[in-house]
Structures are given as C-alpha cells and as structure tokens.
Amino acid sequence: MIRQPLLASELQSPVHLSVRPKPGPQKRQPTIQLGNPGRCPSGLTLVIIITEESGSLGGPAGNDPISNRYNEARHAVTVLARHCRCGRCLAAVIHFDTPTSRCIDPTPLTRTGKLRILSGLAVPPDAAGSSYLGPGLAAAEAIAARHPDHEVVLIILTDWELFDTNLPELLARLTTFKGSLFAVGLRNSPPESLAGPMITSLTIRPESPPGSLARAVFAGLTAHRQGKQPAATDPP
Ligand SMILES: [Zn+2]
C-alpha cells in the first residue's frame, strides 16, 4: 500500500501552525511592527534620547503608547541592537533631571551595550520629575561636541509643557542643533517653531496605536542607516 502524504490539516497542532518566521525585528513582539532597520551606516552615528518624567505624563498605568513609553522605547533599541553589526553605532540617554542614575553616556548599540542603554530607559528613582528641558539639552550639546566626527540624532520625548523661562532661546538652540532632531510630542504637539530640513516633528497621543512611540524612536535610531524600510503601518 502506498503511503499517502499527510494533508496539511493533519499536520496542524491543536492551536495552529505558526507562520514561518521571517528574519526581522518583529519576531519577539509581533504586535509592534518596526520595519527593516537596514544596514549600519559607513560613518559614525550617535543617537541621544532626552526624556521627561513629568507627572503630567502619568505613570505606567495603561497600554497606550504614552503610559507605555519606556517599554516601547526599549523595544526599538532592542530591535536595532540585533541589527548592529559594526559595534560603532552609539546611543545615549539623558533624563530631564540630569544627572540621574539612569542617564547613559554614549554606548555602542551592540548586544551587550544595549543592556546598558536599556537600563536608562526607565524612570530614574532619583528623578524629581521636572519640566525643564534646559539641563538635558545642555548635556546633549556637550555630548555632541565631544563627538564631532559622529552624525548626531537627537530624540526628545516630552509633552512640551516646559517651565524653562528661556524657552525661545532653547527652541532656537534646537533648530540649530548639530544633527537631526526628532521632536516627539507626548499628548501635545511640539512647538510649530521647531521646523527645518533636519527636524522631524511627531505627536503621539494616548489614543495613538500601540507601537507609535516605538516607531518614533526607531525612526530616529535608523535615521542614518542604509536600506531601511519603515513598517507598513508607519504614519505618513
Ligand atoms: Zn552598527
């Protein structure tokens, strides 16, 4: 008797057969599609993330992209670190209350370096939750000045309800920052004066789809990578 080949339906488990996994960033968190990060750039890059702990942003109470902002940011870094082959792509984290125990100096986005970077993407226990951008921006400018041979990308995560008394001056410094700026507005849009060829302005609201903040951070992390392709669900 000739053995008949098994039908596909006979092979299926009681749950379901998983789709053949594609090599890609979404393997471990399939609900957040980040796209293809492409290849490491030939030059040196440094991504600086400035993030705010203000009480107006709320705590990690929900699954919306603002409450979940640190989880989403860590996911973006984790995915990118899987694709860094050069060991020269750097990232840094600065909290508004800098210096804090979770401010991270420029660190390679390698598999090991990422652990240090990820440790910075959480609320520092020693942060007061201030709404002053000035100290963090000054720290970012100092880091950028120490890396004159790097293409610098600055990602700012804040609700832009800033208490700095010299806000016009700070915004002017942002528009002339040496590098690209991803001004991410949490709940509120970034100021309209933040505009220019090197500036990307994004707004994320509580009702934005989960993954919105991960994709915003990922866009900054991949700004200089070659052959990158955004996820199909990326906002225009
Ligand atoms: Zn790299």
Tab-separated table of C-alpha atoms and ligand atoms in Angstrom:
chain	number	residue	atom	x	y	z
A	1	MET	CA	0.000	0.000	0.000
A	2	ILE	CA	1.315	3.360	-0.957
A	3	ARG	CA	1.546	5.761	1.959
A	4	GLN	CA	-0.368	8.880	1.186
A	5	PRO	CA	1.250	12.150	2.053
A	6	LEU	CA	-0.186	13.819	5.076
A	7	LEU	CA	-2.573	16.596	4.425
A	8	ALA	CA	-1.583	19.961	5.730
A	9	SER	CA	-4.580	19.916	8.028
A	10	GLU	CA	-3.269	16.763	9.673
A	11	LEU	CA	-0.036	18.494	10.494
A	12	GLN	CA	-1.644	21.321	12.320
A	13	SER	CA	-1.374	21.406	16.056
A	14	PRO	CA	-4.481	21.946	18.172
A	15	VAL	CA	-3.511	25.611	18.393
A	16	HIS	CA	-2.275	26.489	14.932
A	17	LEU	CA	0.789	26.273	12.833
A	18	SER	CA	2.832	29.349	13.141
A	19	VAL	CA	3.727	31.188	10.012
A	20	ARG	CA	7.300	30.569	9.014
A	21	PRO	CA	9.207	33.179	10.994
A	22	LYS	CA	10.748	35.843	8.861
A	23	PRO	CA	14.114	37.132	9.896
A	24	GLY	CA	13.236	40.522	11.214
A	25	PRO	CA	12.675	42.739	14.170
A	26	GLN	CA	9.109	41.728	14.966
A	27	LYS	CA	9.880	38.175	15.999
A	28	ARG	CA	9.557	38.617	19.760
A	29	GLN	CA	6.916	41.324	19.884
A	30	PRO	CA	4.776	40.694	16.819
A	31	THR	CA	2.244	43.341	17.762
A	32	ILE	CA	4.730	46.154	17.212
A	33	GLN	CA	5.958	46.256	13.635
A	34	LEU	CA	9.009	48.423	13.236
A	35	GLY	CA	10.122	47.666	9.708
A	36	ASN	CA	13.537	46.761	8.434
A	37	PRO	CA	16.345	48.740	10.087
A	38	GLY	CA	18.687	48.199	7.156
A	39	ARG	CA	22.439	48.139	7.465
A	40	CYS	CA	24.789	50.046	9.713
A	41	PRO	CA	25.977	53.290	8.138
A	42	SER	CA	29.527	53.543	6.900
A	43	GLY	CA	30.124	56.599	9.076
A	44	LEU	CA	29.872	57.088	12.832
A	45	THR	CA	26.485	57.795	14.374
A	46	LEU	CA	25.260	58.805	17.807
A	47	VAL	CA	21.611	58.881	18.859
A	48	ILE	CA	20.797	60.868	22.002
A	49	ILE	CA	17.420	60.365	23.665
A	50	ILE	CA	16.223	63.089	26.034
A	51	THR	CA	13.211	62.029	28.052
A	52	GLU	CA	10.925	63.614	30.609
A	53	GLU	CA	9.450	62.156	33.788
A	54	SER	CA	6.965	64.910	34.468
A	55	GLY	CA	3.928	63.842	36.447
A	56	SER	CA	1.731	65.279	33.725
A	57	LEU	CA	2.740	62.341	31.559
A	58	GLY	CA	1.328	59.855	34.024
A	59	GLY	CA	2.765	56.595	35.198
A	60	PRO	CA	2.903	53.187	33.604
A	61	ALA	CA	-0.779	52.590	34.195
A	62	GLY	CA	-2.068	51.664	30.770
A	63	ASN	CA	-1.199	50.161	27.453
A	64	ASP	CA	-1.373	53.376	25.484
A	65	PRO	CA	1.901	54.447	23.885
A	66	ILE	CA	2.442	57.275	26.379
A	67	SER	CA	1.934	55.223	29.561
A	68	ASN	CA	3.987	52.503	27.908
A	69	ARG	CA	6.612	54.852	26.502
A	70	TYR	CA	9.632	53.287	28.136
A	71	ASN	CA	8.645	49.752	27.129
A	72	GLU	CA	8.151	50.953	23.581
A	73	ALA	CA	11.461	52.827	23.527
A	74	ARG	CA	13.256	49.758	24.890
A	75	HIS	CA	11.674	47.627	22.175
A	76	ALA	CA	13.007	49.962	19.481
A	77	VAL	CA	16.511	49.830	20.954
A	78	THR	CA	16.354	46.063	21.366
A	79	VAL	CA	15.378	45.544	17.747
A	80	LEU	CA	18.071	47.844	16.452
A	81	ALA	CA	20.753	46.269	18.610
A	82	ARG	CA	20.019	42.935	16.927
A	83	HIS	CA	20.987	44.504	13.627
A	84	CYS	CA	24.083	46.478	14.560
A	85	ARG	CA	26.996	44.615	13.061
A	86	CYS	CA	29.597	47.342	13.308
A	87	GLY	CA	29.802	47.974	17.037
A	88	ARG	CA	30.243	51.678	16.318
A	89	CYS	CA	26.626	52.873	16.375
A	90	LEU	CA	26.194	54.743	19.661
A	91	ALA	CA	23.201	55.739	21.750
A	92	ALA	CA	22.875	57.816	24.902
A	93	VAL	CA	20.017	58.570	27.295
A	94	ILE	CA	19.511	61.841	29.160
A	95	HIS	CA	16.700	62.441	31.625
A	96	PHE	CA	15.288	65.912	32.226
A	97	ASP	CA	16.646	65.804	35.786
A	98	THR	CA	20.156	65.016	34.567
A	99	PRO	CA	22.392	63.895	36.087
A	100	THR	CA	20.456	60.842	37.237
A	101	SER	CA	21.304	57.215	37.907
A	102	ARG	CA	19.704	56.299	34.585
A	103	CYS	CA	21.450	58.823	32.355
A	104	ILE	CA	23.614	56.772	29.999
A	105	ASP	CA	26.716	58.066	28.255
A	106	PRO	CA	27.235	57.173	24.594
A	107	THR	CA	27.295	53.382	24.443
A	108	PRO	CA	27.612	51.015	21.470
A	109	LEU	CA	24.323	49.534	20.269
A	110	THR	CA	25.730	46.051	20.424
A	111	ARG	CA	24.118	43.081	22.085
A	112	THR	CA	25.973	43.821	25.300
A	113	GLY	CA	25.919	47.596	25.073
A	114	LYS	CA	22.187	47.545	24.617
A	115	LEU	CA	21.685	46.265	28.160
A	116	ARG	CA	23.268	49.419	29.493
A	117	ILE	CA	21.207	51.590	27.178
A	118	LEU	CA	18.015	49.730	28.104
A	119	SER	CA	18.746	50.345	31.787
A	120	GLY	CA	18.493	54.048	31.032
A	121	LEU	CA	15.054	53.773	29.513
A	122	ALA	CA	13.086	53.714	32.752
A	123	VAL	CA	12.071	56.267	35.350
A	124	PRO	CA	15.150	57.072	37.451
A	125	PRO	CA	14.462	56.626	41.159
A	126	ASP	CA	16.368	59.851	41.754
A	127	ALA	CA	14.451	61.948	39.241
A	128	ALA	CA	12.295	64.745	40.585
A	129	GLY	CA	10.082	64.854	37.502
A	130	SER	CA	10.947	68.372	36.466
A	131	SER	CA	9.641	70.037	33.327
A	132	TYR	CA	12.848	71.858	32.423
A	133	LEU	CA	14.414	70.983	29.093
A	134	GLY	CA	17.455	73.213	29.554
A	135	PRO	CA	19.712	70.867	31.563
A	136	GLY	CA	19.080	67.920	29.243
A	137	LEU	CA	19.657	69.983	26.136
A	138	ALA	CA	22.906	71.346	27.552
A	139	ALA	CA	24.028	67.784	28.302
A	140	ALA	CA	23.137	66.693	24.764
A	141	GLU	CA	25.027	69.613	23.271
A	142	ALA	CA	28.065	68.725	25.366
A	143	ILE	CA	27.937	65.075	24.260
A	144	ALA	CA	27.558	66.124	20.627
A	145	ALA	CA	30.532	68.464	20.969
A	146	ARG	CA	32.625	65.567	22.286
A	147	HIS	CA	31.724	63.532	19.181
A	148	PRO	CA	32.487	65.931	16.337
A	149	ASP	CA	33.062	63.059	13.900
A	150	HIS	CA	29.641	61.494	14.522
A	151	GLU	CA	26.343	62.103	12.776
A	152	VAL	CA	24.181	63.010	15.752
A	153	VAL	CA	20.444	62.385	16.047
A	154	LEU	CA	18.577	63.941	18.962
A	155	ILE	CA	15.256	62.419	20.012
A	156	ILE	CA	13.234	64.400	22.543
A	157	LEU	CA	10.289	62.782	24.332
A	158	THR	CA	8.263	65.358	26.248
A	159	ASP	CA	4.788	66.838	26.496
A	160	TRP	CA	6.369	70.230	25.682
A	161	GLU	CA	4.711	71.809	28.706
A	162	LEU	CA	8.077	73.252	29.654
A	163	PHE	CA	8.774	75.567	32.576
A	164	ASP	CA	12.055	76.936	31.221
A	165	THR	CA	11.994	80.702	31.415
A	166	ASN	CA	14.298	80.980	28.402
A	167	LEU	CA	12.164	78.754	26.197
A	168	PRO	CA	12.534	80.829	22.996
A	169	GLU	CA	16.302	80.552	23.329
A	170	LEU	CA	16.104	76.797	23.931
A	171	LEU	CA	13.896	76.298	20.890
A	172	ALA	CA	16.325	78.348	18.818
A	173	ARG	CA	19.151	76.106	20.008
A	174	LEU	CA	17.141	73.073	18.979
A	175	THR	CA	16.651	74.395	15.469
A	176	THR	CA	20.410	74.888	15.129
A	177	PHE	CA	21.412	71.658	16.853
A	178	LYS	CA	24.320	69.965	15.088
A	179	GLY	CA	22.439	66.984	13.722
A	180	SER	CA	18.956	65.713	13.129
A	181	LEU	CA	16.165	66.378	15.597
A	182	PHE	CA	13.168	64.141	16.228
A	183	ALA	CA	10.852	66.292	18.313
A	184	VAL	CA	8.281	63.897	19.718
A	185	GLY	CA	5.261	65.405	21.409
A	186	LEU	CA	3.619	63.240	24.030
A	187	ARG	CA	-0.031	64.269	24.245
A	188	ASN	CA	0.817	67.744	22.926
A	189	SER	CA	2.374	68.677	19.592
A	190	PRO	CA	5.884	70.134	19.567
A	191	PRO	CA	6.041	73.912	19.070
A	192	GLU	CA	5.423	74.993	15.496
A	193	SER	CA	8.660	76.964	15.563
A	194	LEU	CA	10.515	73.661	15.591
A	195	ALA	CA	10.750	73.344	11.837
A	196	GLY	CA	13.532	72.851	9.356
A	197	PRO	CA	15.109	70.370	6.990
A	198	MET	CA	16.791	68.499	9.851
A	199	ILE	CA	13.725	68.413	12.089
A	200	THR	CA	11.042	65.745	12.254
A	201	SER	CA	8.074	66.684	14.391
A	202	LEU	CA	5.745	63.957	15.642
A	203	THR	CA	2.804	63.879	18.031
A	204	ILE	CA	1.750	60.826	19.992
A	205	ARG	CA	-1.495	60.843	21.912
A	206	PRO	CA	-2.930	58.320	24.364
A	207	GLU	CA	-5.285	57.132	21.652
A	208	SER	CA	-2.463	56.621	19.158
A	209	PRO	CA	-1.959	52.969	18.195
A	210	PRO	CA	0.275	50.885	20.439
A	211	GLY	CA	3.755	50.969	18.987
A	212	SER	CA	3.550	54.613	17.914
A	213	LEU	CA	6.291	55.664	20.276
A	214	ALA	CA	8.427	52.633	19.425
A	215	ARG	CA	8.189	53.595	15.762
A	216	ALA	CA	9.067	57.224	16.506
A	217	VAL	CA	12.183	56.181	18.431
A	218	PHE	CA	13.017	53.617	15.770
A	219	ALA	CA	12.821	56.310	13.094
A	220	GLY	CA	15.437	58.289	14.980
A	221	LEU	CA	17.611	55.265	15.624
A	222	THR	CA	17.602	54.343	11.935
A	223	ALA	CA	17.882	57.863	10.516
A	224	HIS	CA	21.318	57.228	9.023
A	225	ARG	CA	21.021	53.504	8.305
A	226	GLN	CA	21.210	52.280	4.738
A	227	GLY	CA	18.372	50.391	3.077
A	228	LYS	CA	15.943	50.856	5.944
A	229	GLN	CA	12.272	50.290	5.260
A	230	PRO	CA	9.573	51.558	7.577
A	231	ALA	CA	6.813	49.235	8.694
A	232	ALA	CA	3.714	49.309	6.549
A	233	THR	CA	1.778	50.740	9.479
A	234	ASP	CA	4.110	53.699	9.899
A	235	PRO	CA	2.329	57.033	9.928
A	236	PRO	CA	2.960	59.118	6.804
B	1	ZN	ZN	26.143	49.471	13.856
